[in-house]
PDB file of C-alpha atoms in Angstrom:
ATOM      1  CA  MET A  14      10.847 -21.567 -82.886  1.00 44.00           C
ATOM      2  CA  ASN A  15      11.244 -17.849 -83.285  1.00 49.00           C
ATOM      3  CA  SER A  16       8.246 -15.993 -81.491  1.00 46.00           C
ATOM      4  CA  ALA A  17       8.717 -12.849 -83.818  1.00 47.00           C
ATOM      5  CA  LYS A  18       7.571 -15.240 -86.761  1.00 54.00           C
ATOM      6  CA  HIS A  19       4.720 -16.390 -84.594  1.00 80.00           C
ATOM      7  CA  PRO A  20       2.222 -13.452 -83.871  1.00 86.00           C
ATOM      8  CA  LEU A  21      -0.163 -15.515 -82.456  1.00 89.00           C
ATOM      9  CA  LEU A  22       1.985 -16.832 -79.816  1.00 91.00           C
ATOM     10  CA  LEU A  23       2.510 -12.941 -78.850  1.00 93.00           C
ATOM     11  CA  LEU A  24      -1.144 -12.608 -78.800  1.00 94.00           C
ATOM     12  CA  ILE A  25      -1.606 -15.248 -76.316  1.00 94.00           C
ATOM     13  CA  PHE A  26       1.339 -14.187 -74.068  1.00 94.00           C
ATOM     14  CA  PHE A  27       0.304 -10.704 -73.858  1.00 96.00           C
ATOM     15  CA  PHE A  28      -3.445 -11.487 -73.644  1.00 96.00           C
ATOM     16  CA  LEU A  29      -2.117 -13.665 -70.169  1.00 97.00           C
ATOM     17  CA  LEU A  30      -0.268 -10.599 -69.401  1.00 96.00           C
ATOM     18  CA  GLY A  31      -3.211  -8.469 -69.633  1.00 96.00           C
ATOM     19  CA  LEU A  32      -5.139 -10.779 -67.470  1.00 96.00           C
ATOM     20  CA  GLY A  33      -1.700 -10.886 -64.940  1.00 96.00           C
ATOM     21  CA  SER A  34      -1.662  -7.045 -65.021  1.00 96.00           C
ATOM     22  CA  LEU A  35      -5.240  -6.898 -63.852  1.00 95.00           C
ATOM     23  CA  PHE A  36      -4.882  -9.380 -61.244  1.00 95.00           C
ATOM     24  CA  THR A  37      -1.928  -7.435 -59.995  1.00 94.00           C
ATOM     25  CA  GLY A  38      -3.767  -4.377 -59.479  1.00 93.00           C
ATOM     26  CA  LEU A  39      -6.727  -6.046 -57.969  1.00 93.00           C
ATOM     27  CA  LEU A  40      -3.978  -8.006 -55.402  1.00 92.00           C
ATOM     28  CA  PHE A  41      -1.960  -5.089 -54.202  1.00 89.00           C
ATOM     29  CA  GLY A  42      -3.103  -1.450 -52.379  1.00 81.00           C
ATOM     30  CA  SER A  43      -3.693  -0.101 -48.834  1.00 78.00           C
ATOM     31  CA  VAL A  44      -5.293  -3.497 -47.605  1.00 81.00           C
ATOM     32  CA  ASP A  45      -3.573  -6.588 -47.623  1.00 80.00           C
ATOM     33  CA  ILE A  46      -5.954  -9.087 -49.524  1.00 85.00           C
ATOM     34  CA  PRO A  47      -4.663 -12.553 -49.838  1.00 87.00           C
ATOM     35  CA  ILE A  48      -4.729 -14.139 -53.062  1.00 89.00           C
ATOM     36  CA  LEU A  49      -7.145 -16.675 -52.476  1.00 88.00           C
ATOM     37  CA  GLY A  50      -9.736 -14.107 -50.974  1.00 86.00           C
ATOM     38  CA  ILE A  51      -9.312 -12.111 -54.376  1.00 88.00           C
ATOM     39  CA  ILE A  52     -10.111 -15.167 -56.262  1.00 88.00           C
ATOM     40  CA  ASP A  53     -13.054 -16.102 -53.800  1.00 88.00           C
ATOM     41  CA  VAL A  54     -14.691 -12.677 -53.900  1.00 87.00           C
ATOM     42  CA  LEU A  55     -14.787 -12.303 -57.853  1.00 87.00           C
ATOM     43  CA  LEU A  56     -16.115 -15.646 -57.974  1.00 85.00           C
ATOM     44  CA  TRP A  57     -18.710 -15.490 -55.172  1.00 84.00           C
ATOM     45  CA  PRO A  58     -19.446 -12.352 -54.211  1.00 75.00           C
ATOM     46  CA  THR A  59     -20.718 -11.059 -50.719  1.00 78.00           C
ATOM     47  CA  ASP A  60     -21.493  -8.343 -48.695  1.00 77.00           C
ATOM     48  CA  SER A  61     -18.032  -8.078 -46.794  1.00 82.00           C
ATOM     49  CA  ILE A  62     -15.465  -5.516 -46.692  1.00 88.00           C
ATOM     50  CA  THR A  63     -12.988  -7.285 -49.029  1.00 86.00           C
ATOM     51  CA  HIS A  64     -15.647  -7.488 -51.519  1.00 87.00           C
ATOM     52  CA  GLN A  65     -16.290  -3.524 -51.371  1.00 88.00           C
ATOM     53  CA  ILE A  66     -12.669  -2.787 -51.652  1.00 89.00           C
ATOM     54  CA  ILE A  67     -12.183  -5.221 -54.674  1.00 90.00           C
ATOM     55  CA  TRP A  68     -15.388  -4.434 -56.653  1.00 90.00           C
ATOM     56  CA  GLN A  69     -16.008  -0.566 -55.681  1.00 89.00           C
ATOM     57  CA  LEU A  70     -12.383   0.484 -55.398  1.00 89.00           C
ATOM     58  CA  ARG A  71      -9.674  -1.773 -57.029  1.00 92.00           C
ATOM     59  CA  LEU A  72     -11.449  -3.570 -59.991  1.00 93.00           C
ATOM     60  CA  PRO A  73     -12.687  -0.058 -61.710  1.00 93.00           C
ATOM     61  CA  ARG A  74      -9.375   1.419 -61.037  1.00 94.00           C
ATOM     62  CA  VAL A  75      -7.169  -1.458 -62.912  1.00 95.00           C
ATOM     63  CA  SER A  76     -10.438  -1.678 -65.589  1.00 96.00           C
ATOM     64  CA  ALA A  77     -10.201   1.989 -66.085  1.00 95.00           C
ATOM     65  CA  ALA A  78      -6.368   2.007 -66.511  1.00 95.00           C
ATOM     66  CA  PHE A  79      -6.351  -0.936 -68.861  1.00 97.00           C
ATOM     67  CA  ALA A  80      -8.657   0.931 -71.241  1.00 97.00           C
ATOM     68  CA  CYS A  81      -7.043   4.077 -70.995  1.00 96.00           C
ATOM     69  CA  GLY A  82      -3.465   2.308 -71.978  1.00 96.00           C
ATOM     70  CA  GLY A  83      -4.903   0.441 -74.783  1.00 97.00           C
ATOM     71  CA  LEU A  84      -7.039   3.417 -76.299  1.00 97.00           C
ATOM     72  CA  LEU A  85      -3.639   5.176 -76.001  1.00 96.00           C
ATOM     73  CA  ALA A  86      -1.585   2.568 -77.681  1.00 96.00           C
ATOM     74  CA  LEU A  87      -3.884   2.216 -80.510  1.00 97.00           C
ATOM     75  CA  ALA A  88      -3.886   5.841 -81.053  1.00 96.00           C
ATOM     76  CA  GLY A  89      -0.096   6.077 -81.119  1.00 95.00           C
ATOM     77  CA  ALA A  90       0.023   3.167 -83.484  1.00 95.00           C
ATOM     78  CA  LEU A  91      -2.032   4.822 -85.871  1.00 96.00           C
ATOM     79  CA  LEU A  92      -0.996   8.108 -85.975  1.00 94.00           C
ATOM     80  CA  GLN A  93       2.710   6.567 -86.534  1.00 93.00           C
ATOM     81  CA  VAL A  94       1.567   5.086 -89.684  1.00 93.00           C
ATOM     82  CA  LEU A  95      -0.760   7.895 -90.900  1.00 91.00           C
ATOM     83  CA  LEU A  96       2.234  10.674 -90.583  1.00 89.00           C
ATOM     84  CA  ARG A  97       4.981   8.100 -91.180  1.00 86.00           C
ATOM     85  CA  ASN A  98       6.792   9.354 -88.104  1.00 82.00           C
ATOM     86  CA  PRO A  99       7.971   6.807 -85.571  1.00 79.00           C
ATOM     87  CA  LEU A 100       8.194   9.698 -82.800  1.00 79.00           C
ATOM     88  CA  ALA A 101       4.195  10.548 -83.460  1.00 85.00           C
ATOM     89  CA  ASP A 102       2.012  10.398 -80.343  1.00 87.00           C
ATOM     90  CA  PRO A 103      -1.652  10.596 -79.372  1.00 89.00           C
ATOM     91  CA  TYR A 104      -1.289  14.195 -78.254  1.00 89.00           C
ATOM     92  CA  ILE A 105       0.918  15.355 -81.547  1.00 87.00           C
ATOM     93  CA  LEU A 106      -1.807  16.730 -83.048  1.00 88.00           C
ATOM     94  CA  GLY A 107      -3.206  19.372 -80.361  1.00 90.00           C
ATOM     95  CA  VAL A 108      -5.977  17.023 -78.656  1.00 92.00           C
ATOM     96  CA  SER A 109      -4.442  16.804 -75.759  1.00 91.00           C
ATOM     97  CA  GLY A 110      -3.822  20.579 -75.699  1.00 92.00           C
ATOM     98  CA  GLY A 111      -7.228  21.554 -76.382  1.00 94.00           C
ATOM     99  CA  ALA A 112      -8.790  19.097 -73.605  1.00 93.00           C
ATOM    100  CA  ALA A 113      -6.359  20.506 -71.056  1.00 93.00           C
ATOM    101  CA  VAL A 114      -7.538  24.278 -71.660  1.00 95.00           C
ATOM    102  CA  GLY A 115     -10.992  23.049 -71.510  1.00 94.00           C
ATOM    103  CA  ALA A 116     -10.393  21.148 -68.000  1.00 93.00           C
ATOM    104  CA  LEU A 117      -8.292  23.374 -66.327  1.00 94.00           C
ATOM    105  CA  LEU A 118     -10.523  26.361 -67.199  1.00 94.00           C
ATOM    106  CA  ALA A 119     -13.241  24.646 -65.729  1.00 94.00           C
ATOM    107  CA  MET A 120     -11.329  23.926 -62.725  1.00 93.00           C
ATOM    108  CA  LEU A 121     -10.374  27.808 -62.456  1.00 93.00           C
ATOM    109  CA  LEU A 122     -14.057  28.888 -62.720  1.00 92.00           C
ATOM    110  CA  GLY A 123     -14.758  26.200 -59.723  1.00 89.00           C
ATOM    111  CA  TRP A 124     -17.204  23.906 -61.868  1.00 89.00           C
ATOM    112  CA  GLY A 125     -17.966  20.309 -60.872  1.00 85.00           C
ATOM    113  CA  LEU A 126     -16.452  16.839 -62.239  1.00 81.00           C
ATOM    114  CA  VAL A 127     -19.329  16.862 -65.057  1.00 85.00           C
ATOM    115  CA  LEU A 128     -18.791  20.305 -66.252  1.00 90.00           C
ATOM    116  CA  THR A 129     -15.057  19.861 -66.056  1.00 89.00           C
ATOM    117  CA  ASN A 130     -15.576  16.587 -67.959  1.00 87.00           C
ATOM    118  CA  LEU A 131     -17.481  18.455 -70.654  1.00 91.00           C
ATOM    119  CA  THR A 132     -15.538  21.178 -71.191  1.00 94.00           C
ATOM    120  CA  SER A 133     -12.423  18.992 -71.660  1.00 92.00           C
ATOM    121  CA  LEU A 134     -14.355  17.234 -74.368  1.00 92.00           C
ATOM    122  CA  ALA A 135     -15.231  20.536 -76.070  1.00 94.00           C
ATOM    123  CA  GLY A 136     -11.949  21.463 -76.365  1.00 94.00           C
ATOM    124  CA  ALA A 137     -10.384  18.355 -77.650  1.00 93.00           C
ATOM    125  CA  LEU A 138     -13.360  18.386 -80.295  1.00 93.00           C
ATOM    126  CA  THR A 139     -12.226  21.778 -81.082  1.00 94.00           C
ATOM    127  CA  ALA A 140      -8.883  21.063 -81.768  1.00 93.00           C
ATOM    128  CA  ILE A 141      -9.593  18.223 -83.703  1.00 92.00           C
ATOM    129  CA  ALA A 142     -12.298  20.207 -85.819  1.00 91.00           C
ATOM    130  CA  ILE A 143      -9.509  23.198 -86.096  1.00 91.00           C
ATOM    131  CA  VAL A 144      -6.335  20.787 -87.102  1.00 90.00           C
ATOM    132  CA  PHE A 145      -8.859  18.843 -89.619  1.00 88.00           C
ATOM    133  CA  GLY A 146     -10.232  22.125 -91.177  1.00 86.00           C
ATOM    134  CA  LEU A 147      -6.965  23.680 -91.600  1.00 86.00           C
ATOM    135  CA  SER A 148      -5.133  20.418 -92.935  1.00 82.00           C
ATOM    136  CA  PHE A 149      -7.988  19.310 -95.637  1.00 77.00           C
ATOM    137  CA  ARG A 150      -8.929  21.618 -98.160  1.00 71.00           C
ATOM    138  CA  ALA A 151     -10.969  20.903-101.445  1.00 55.00           C
ATOM    139  CA  GLY A 152     -10.452  17.149-101.502  1.00 63.00           C
ATOM    140  CA  ASP A 153      -6.623  17.860-100.708  1.00 69.00           C
ATOM    141  CA  TRP A 154      -5.064  16.347 -97.507  1.00 73.00           C
ATOM    142  CA  ASN A 155      -1.886  17.653 -96.717  1.00 78.00           C
ATOM    143  CA  LEU A 156       0.094  15.765 -93.876  1.00 81.00           C
ATOM    144  CA  TYR A 157       2.769  18.181 -93.603  1.00 84.00           C
ATOM    145  CA  ARG A 158       0.479  21.349 -93.109  1.00 86.00           C
ATOM    146  CA  LEU A 159      -1.537  18.176 -90.764  1.00 87.00           C
ATOM    147  CA  LEU A 160       1.537  18.215 -88.158  1.00 87.00           C
ATOM    148  CA  LEU A 161       2.528  21.590 -88.330  1.00 89.00           C
ATOM    149  CA  THR A 162      -1.237  22.745 -87.417  1.00 90.00           C
ATOM    150  CA  GLY A 163      -1.076  20.444 -84.584  1.00 90.00           C
ATOM    151  CA  VAL A 164       2.425  21.422 -83.314  1.00 90.00           C
ATOM    152  CA  VAL A 165       1.444  25.148 -83.525  1.00 93.00           C
ATOM    153  CA  LEU A 166      -2.186  24.462 -81.997  1.00 94.00           C
ATOM    154  CA  SER A 167      -0.414  22.378 -79.040  1.00 93.00           C
ATOM    155  CA  ALA A 168       2.052  25.446 -78.422  1.00 93.00           C
ATOM    156  CA  GLY A 169      -0.769  27.802 -78.280  1.00 95.00           C
ATOM    157  CA  CYS A 170      -2.608  25.455 -75.905  1.00 95.00           C
ATOM    158  CA  THR A 171       0.718  25.114 -73.703  1.00 93.00           C
ATOM    159  CA  ALA A 172       0.729  29.035 -73.319  1.00 95.00           C
ATOM    160  CA  LEU A 173      -3.065  29.239 -72.166  1.00 95.00           C
ATOM    161  CA  THR A 174      -2.459  26.278 -69.931  1.00 95.00           C
ATOM    162  CA  THR A 175       0.858  28.263 -68.046  1.00 94.00           C
ATOM    163  CA  LEU A 176      -1.406  31.365 -68.085  1.00 95.00           C
ATOM    164  CA  ILE A 177      -4.282  29.385 -66.362  1.00 95.00           C
ATOM    165  CA  LEU A 178      -1.864  27.939 -63.905  1.00 94.00           C
ATOM    166  CA  THR A 179      -0.438  31.372 -63.262  1.00 94.00           C
ATOM    167  CA  LEU A 180      -3.851  32.638 -62.338  1.00 92.00           C
ATOM    168  CA  ALA A 181      -5.161  30.000 -60.194  1.00 93.00           C
ATOM    169  CA  PRO A 182      -5.673  29.710 -56.553  1.00 92.00           C
ATOM    170  CA  ALA A 183      -2.950  27.668 -54.690  1.00 89.00           C
ATOM    171  CA  ARG A 184      -5.993  24.798 -53.297  1.00 89.00           C
ATOM    172  CA  ASP A 185      -6.606  24.253 -57.171  1.00 89.00           C
ATOM    173  CA  ILE A 186      -3.195  23.621 -58.456  1.00 91.00           C
ATOM    174  CA  LYS A 187      -2.484  20.186 -57.337  1.00 87.00           C
ATOM    175  CA  GLY A 188      -5.715  19.001 -58.966  1.00 87.00           C
ATOM    176  CA  MET A 189      -4.754  20.620 -62.102  1.00 91.00           C
ATOM    177  CA  LEU A 190      -1.218  19.327 -62.031  1.00 90.00           C
ATOM    178  CA  PHE A 191      -2.614  15.993 -61.636  1.00 87.00           C
ATOM    179  CA  TRP A 192      -4.919  16.173 -64.721  1.00 89.00           C
ATOM    180  CA  LEU A 193      -1.683  17.270 -66.892  1.00 90.00           C
ATOM    181  CA  MET A 194       0.507  14.486 -65.527  1.00 87.00           C
ATOM    182  CA  GLY A 195      -2.822  11.973 -65.828  1.00 87.00           C
ATOM    183  CA  ASP A 196      -4.341  10.301 -62.657  1.00 85.00           C
ATOM    184  CA  ILE A 197      -6.495   7.106 -62.860  1.00 89.00           C
ATOM    185  CA  SER A 198      -8.171   8.063 -59.625  1.00 83.00           C
ATOM    186  CA  ARG A 199     -10.509  10.212 -61.331  1.00 77.00           C
ATOM    187  CA  ALA A 200     -11.847   7.843 -63.669  1.00 79.00           C
ATOM    188  CA  GLU A 201     -15.733   7.174 -62.794  1.00 76.00           C
ATOM    189  CA  GLU A 202     -17.942   6.337 -65.734  1.00 81.00           C
ATOM    190  CA  LEU A 203     -16.019   3.225 -67.459  1.00 90.00           C
ATOM    191  CA  THR A 204     -18.751   2.170 -70.336  1.00 90.00           C
ATOM    192  CA  PRO A 205     -17.667   5.076 -72.660  1.00 91.00           C
ATOM    193  CA  ALA A 206     -14.099   4.283 -72.547  1.00 93.00           C
ATOM    194  CA  TRP A 207     -14.370   0.564 -73.044  1.00 96.00           C
ATOM    195  CA  ALA A 208     -17.242   0.902 -75.566  1.00 96.00           C
ATOM    196  CA  MET A 209     -14.815   3.152 -77.554  1.00 95.00           C
ATOM    197  CA  LEU A 210     -11.957   1.060 -77.175  1.00 96.00           C
ATOM    198  CA  ILE A 211     -13.699  -2.267 -79.089  1.00 96.00           C
ATOM    199  CA  ILE A 212     -15.475   0.005 -81.646  1.00 96.00           C
ATOM    200  CA  VAL A 213     -12.219   1.855 -82.683  1.00 96.00           C
ATOM    201  CA  THR A 214     -10.153  -1.329 -82.428  1.00 96.00           C
ATOM    202  CA  ALA A 215     -12.869  -3.237 -84.701  1.00 96.00           C
ATOM    203  CA  LEU A 216     -12.609   0.008 -87.014  1.00 95.00           C
ATOM    204  CA  SER A 217      -8.990  -0.397 -87.074  1.00 95.00           C
ATOM    205  CA  MET A 218      -8.698  -3.960 -87.962  1.00 95.00           C
ATOM    206  CA  LEU A 219     -11.409  -3.691 -90.960  1.00 94.00           C
ATOM    207  CA  PHE A 220      -8.610  -1.637 -92.806  1.00 93.00           C
ATOM    208  CA  SER A 221      -5.570  -3.020 -91.180  1.00 93.00           C
ATOM    209  CA  GLY A 222      -4.458  -4.789 -94.638  1.00 92.00           C
ATOM    210  CA  SER A 223      -4.556  -1.152 -96.105  1.00 94.00           C
ATOM    211  CA  LEU A 224      -2.707   0.203 -93.338  1.00 95.00           C
ATOM    212  CA  ASN A 225       0.132  -2.313 -94.242  1.00 94.00           C
ATOM    213  CA  VAL A 226       0.060  -0.877 -97.648  1.00 94.00           C
ATOM    214  CA  LEU A 227      -0.292   2.602 -96.772  1.00 92.00           C
ATOM    215  CA  SER A 228       3.105   2.280 -94.545  1.00 91.00           C
ATOM    216  CA  LEU A 229       5.047   1.427 -97.714  1.00 88.00           C
ATOM    217  CA  GLY A 230       3.989   5.135 -98.838  1.00 86.00           C
ATOM    218  CA  GLN A 231       1.182   6.909-100.346  1.00 87.00           C
ATOM    219  CA  MET A 232       2.251   6.966-103.972  1.00 88.00           C
ATOM    220  CA  LYS A 233       2.915   3.245-103.587  1.00 89.00           C
ATOM    221  CA  ALA A 234      -0.546   2.593-101.841  1.00 89.00           C
ATOM    222  CA  LYS A 235      -2.352   4.567-104.810  1.00 89.00           C
ATOM    223  CA  THR A 236      -0.549   2.610-107.117  1.00 89.00           C
ATOM    224  CA  LEU A 237      -1.776  -0.705-105.662  1.00 87.00           C
ATOM    225  CA  GLY A 238      -5.286   0.504-105.675  1.00 88.00           C
ATOM    226  CA  VAL A 239      -5.475   1.619-101.986  1.00 89.00           C
ATOM    227  CA  ALA A 240      -8.184   4.652-101.546  1.00 89.00           C
ATOM    228  CA  VAL A 241      -5.259   6.622 -99.531  1.00 89.00           C
ATOM    229  CA  LEU A 242      -7.656   9.889 -98.801  1.00 88.00           C
ATOM    230  CA  PRO A 243     -10.621   8.169 -97.080  1.00 90.00           C
ATOM    231  CA  LEU A 244      -8.267   5.874 -95.156  1.00 93.00           C
ATOM    232  CA  GLN A 245      -6.058   8.552 -94.251  1.00 91.00           C
ATOM    233  CA  ILE A 246      -9.222  10.728 -93.096  1.00 90.00           C
ATOM    234  CA  GLY A 247     -10.431   7.603 -91.200  1.00 93.00           C
ATOM    235  CA  ILE A 248      -7.128   6.648 -89.618  1.00 94.00           C
ATOM    236  CA  TYR A 249      -7.290  10.502 -88.270  1.00 92.00           C
ATOM    237  CA  PHE A 250     -10.630  10.496 -86.586  1.00 93.00           C
ATOM    238  CA  CYS A 251     -10.280   6.593 -85.301  1.00 94.00           C
ATOM    239  CA  ALA A 252      -7.069   8.120 -83.670  1.00 94.00           C
ATOM    240  CA  SER A 253      -8.669  11.203 -82.214  1.00 93.00           C
ATOM    241  CA  LEU A 254     -11.745   9.754 -81.130  1.00 93.00           C
ATOM    242  CA  ALA A 255      -9.524   7.262 -79.024  1.00 95.00           C
ATOM    243  CA  THR A 256      -7.340   9.880 -77.718  1.00 94.00           C
ATOM    244  CA  VAL A 257     -10.156  11.720 -76.606  1.00 93.00           C
ATOM    245  CA  SER A 258     -11.693   8.929 -74.560  1.00 93.00           C
ATOM    246  CA  ALA A 259      -8.620   8.421 -72.988  1.00 94.00           C
ATOM    247  CA  LEU A 260      -8.241  11.827 -71.782  1.00 92.00           C
ATOM    248  CA  MET A 261     -11.696  11.870 -70.530  1.00 90.00           C
ATOM    249  CA  LEU A 262     -11.064   8.859 -68.560  1.00 91.00           C
ATOM    250  CA  ALA A 263      -7.833   9.874 -66.696  1.00 90.00           C
ATOM    251  CA  GLY A 264      -6.477  13.322 -68.155  1.00 88.00           C
ATOM    252  CA  ALA A 265      -3.011  13.446 -70.215  1.00 89.00           C
ATOM    253  CA  ILE A 266      -1.065  10.466 -69.613  1.00 92.00           C
ATOM    254  CA  GLY A 267       2.314  10.709 -71.875  1.00 87.00           C
ATOM    255  CA  PHE A 268       4.595   7.755 -73.625  1.00 89.00           C
ATOM    256  CA  VAL A 269       2.136   5.074 -73.906  1.00 93.00           C
ATOM    257  CA  GLY A 270       0.989   5.636 -77.281  1.00 92.00           C
ATOM    258  CA  LEU A 271       4.485   6.611 -78.165  1.00 90.00           C
ATOM    259  CA  ILE A 272       6.572   3.744 -76.632  1.00 90.00           C
ATOM    260  CA  VAL A 273       4.110   0.898 -76.896  1.00 93.00           C
ATOM    261  CA  PRO A 274       3.816   0.402 -80.403  1.00 92.00           C
ATOM    262  CA  HIS A 275       8.058   0.436 -80.574  1.00 87.00           C
ATOM    263  CA  ALA A 276       8.040  -2.064 -78.153  1.00 87.00           C
ATOM    264  CA  VAL A 277       5.842  -4.325 -80.488  1.00 91.00           C
ATOM    265  CA  ARG A 278       7.654  -3.547 -83.726  1.00 88.00           C
ATOM    266  CA  LEU A 279      11.035  -4.713 -81.740  1.00 84.00           C
ATOM    267  CA  LEU A 280       9.335  -8.086 -81.495  1.00 86.00           C
ATOM    268  CA  GLY A 281       9.400  -8.391 -85.349  1.00 85.00           C
ATOM    269  CA  VAL A 282       5.725  -7.696 -85.925  1.00 90.00           C
ATOM    270  CA  ASN A 283       4.764  -4.967 -88.301  1.00 90.00           C
ATOM    271  CA  ASP A 284       1.660  -6.442 -90.108  1.00 93.00           C
ATOM    272  CA  PHE A 285      -1.087  -4.117 -88.637  1.00 95.00           C
ATOM    273  CA  ARG A 286      -3.135  -7.472 -88.548  1.00 94.00           C
ATOM    274  CA  TRP A 287      -1.406  -8.487 -85.402  1.00 95.00           C
ATOM    275  CA  LEU A 288       0.333  -5.351 -84.632  1.00 96.00           C
ATOM    276  CA  LEU A 289      -3.465  -3.249 -83.680  1.00 96.00           C
ATOM    277  CA  PRO A 290      -4.265  -5.707 -81.100  1.00 97.00           C
ATOM    278  CA  LEU A 291      -0.836  -6.258 -79.421  1.00 97.00           C
ATOM    279  CA  ALA A 292      -0.234  -3.064 -79.074  1.00 96.00           C
ATOM    280  CA  VAL A 293      -4.093  -2.643 -77.491  1.00 97.00           C
ATOM    281  CA  LEU A 294      -3.149  -5.319 -75.096  1.00 97.00           C
ATOM    282  CA  CYS A 295       0.678  -4.331 -74.314  1.00 96.00           C
ATOM    283  CA  GLY A 296      -0.395  -0.798 -73.892  1.00 96.00           C
ATOM    284  CA  GLY A 297      -3.486  -1.825 -71.268  1.00 97.00           C
ATOM    285  CA  SER A 298      -1.081  -3.861 -69.522  1.00 96.00           C
ATOM    286  CA  PHE A 299       1.665  -1.563 -69.239  1.00 95.00           C
ATOM    287  CA  LEU A 300      -0.438   1.193 -67.738  1.00 96.00           C
ATOM    288  CA  THR A 301      -2.472  -1.089 -65.649  1.00 96.00           C
ATOM    289  CA  LEU A 302       1.266  -2.141 -63.886  1.00 95.00           C
ATOM    290  CA  ALA A 303       2.389   1.664 -63.879  1.00 94.00           C
ATOM    291  CA  ASP A 304      -0.701   2.562 -62.064  1.00 93.00           C
ATOM    292  CA  THR A 305      -0.620  -0.226 -59.683  1.00 93.00           C
ATOM    293  CA  LEU A 306       3.190   1.338 -58.682  1.00 91.00           C
ATOM    294  CA  ALA A 307       1.788   5.002 -58.424  1.00 89.00           C
ATOM    295  CA  ARG A 308      -0.649   4.012 -55.884  1.00 88.00           C
ATOM    296  CA  THR A 309       1.386   1.367 -53.869  1.00 88.00           C
ATOM    297  CA  LEU A 310       5.261   2.787 -54.058  1.00 84.00           C
ATOM    298  CA  TRP A 311       4.530   5.794 -51.773  1.00 81.00           C
ATOM    299  CA  ALA A 312       1.294   4.685 -49.989  1.00 73.00           C
ATOM    300  CA  PRO A 313      -0.516   5.972 -48.838  1.00 77.00           C
ATOM    301  CA  GLN A 314       0.229   9.162 -50.811  1.00 81.00           C
ATOM    302  CA  GLN A 315      -0.729   8.489 -54.667  1.00 84.00           C
ATOM    303  CA  LEU A 316       1.382   9.556 -57.416  1.00 85.00           C
ATOM    304  CA  PRO A 317      -0.019  10.571 -60.825  1.00 86.00           C
ATOM    305  CA  VAL A 318       0.563   7.659 -63.013  1.00 91.00           C
ATOM    306  CA  GLY A 319       1.950   9.912 -65.586  1.00 88.00           C
ATOM    307  CA  VAL A 320       4.988  10.709 -63.508  1.00 88.00           C
ATOM    308  CA  LEU A 321       5.494   6.489 -63.843  1.00 89.00           C
ATOM    309  CA  THR A 322       4.682   6.432 -67.323  1.00 91.00           C
ATOM    310  CA  ALA A 323       7.491   9.362 -67.795  1.00 87.00           C
ATOM    311  CA  LEU A 324      10.044   8.048 -65.929  1.00 87.00           C
ATOM    312  CA  LEU A 325       9.718   4.580 -67.288  1.00 85.00           C
ATOM    313  CA  GLY A 326       9.225   5.659 -70.837  1.00 82.00           C
ATOM    314  CA  VAL A 327      12.049   7.956 -71.009  1.00 83.00           C
ATOM    315  CA  PRO A 328      14.841   5.301 -70.607  1.00 85.00           C
ATOM    316  CA  MET A 329      13.052   3.238 -72.507  1.00 78.00           C
ATOM    317  CA  LEU A 330      12.930   5.639 -75.777  1.00 76.00           C
ATOM    318  CA  LEU A 331      16.454   6.352 -75.272  1.00 80.00           C
ATOM    319  CA  MET A 332      17.223   2.907 -75.580  1.00 77.00           C
ATOM    320  CA  LEU A 333      15.395   2.526 -78.564  1.00 70.00           C
ATOM    321  CA  LEU A 334      16.985   5.737 -80.418  1.00 69.00           C
ATOM    322  CA  SER A 335      20.106   4.394 -79.252  1.00 74.00           C
ATOM    323  CA  ARG A 336      19.179   0.946 -81.108  1.00 67.00           C
ATOM    324  CA  LYS A 337      18.389   2.715 -84.589  1.00 54.00           C
ATOM    325  CA  HIS A 338      20.767   3.909 -86.985  1.00 50.00           C
TER     326      HIS A 338
END
């Protein structure tokens, strides 16, 4: 039986993989807790130290990693079909750059976590508004202008980010670099991210059939009766909201949104009705396992999870490119 022809089996497999990655994240840490001890605490909560470690430290962190990975993978899959570019990732349209400028500026001014998150959100929303405003004019949606605007805006934000890092005092540099590389440990409020993951996934599944047609090209989609312009705008805002939610949760984590959709397609899944949920599960599992490595590989020192995703993502991407003609 060819699993590529049976995406339901893949969905079951990735669901079990997601559960396994979450349990693996609970299992490893600075304190050794046996498997039976974890199961006991999860089923029958107590006031013990083990309960506090699992419920207050490890479970929120693995939940944050899974939600962030799912959001980035979903955003990457949507942008790749929108731009018809297999190298598109959630940060290609300048959202990450705008958020980085806002977050690092707040850190430079010595503002707290709440204000840092708010300025990061403001920067990301400003980038979304600029890119959309310059790409959508008088009912005309130009994908080439969209991509070029995003690239130019990203370059400008990179320059501002470098300027802020240059002006920042030495004591703030490490926190800024952790944000730029992605850091799950800074995640606090998980509800908005999980709510956004569920909402955006549900919305994307509603027009997944139209995504299959759009992937054939705009002209073919119009010929087959797809309302291309509203669909493209919906894809753009769904991907942007998913990206912003991931940024607010853990900073800029690279390669997840780029690699995961490719990995799912390599399994023979090109139907977006299956590709989207598989990408969410695969992205969540990948980032959860990467974060587990980041906090245990050189314990007690913790690495930014973006370092691990880059170290894993670069050879994976090179391998994928070497197999493409």
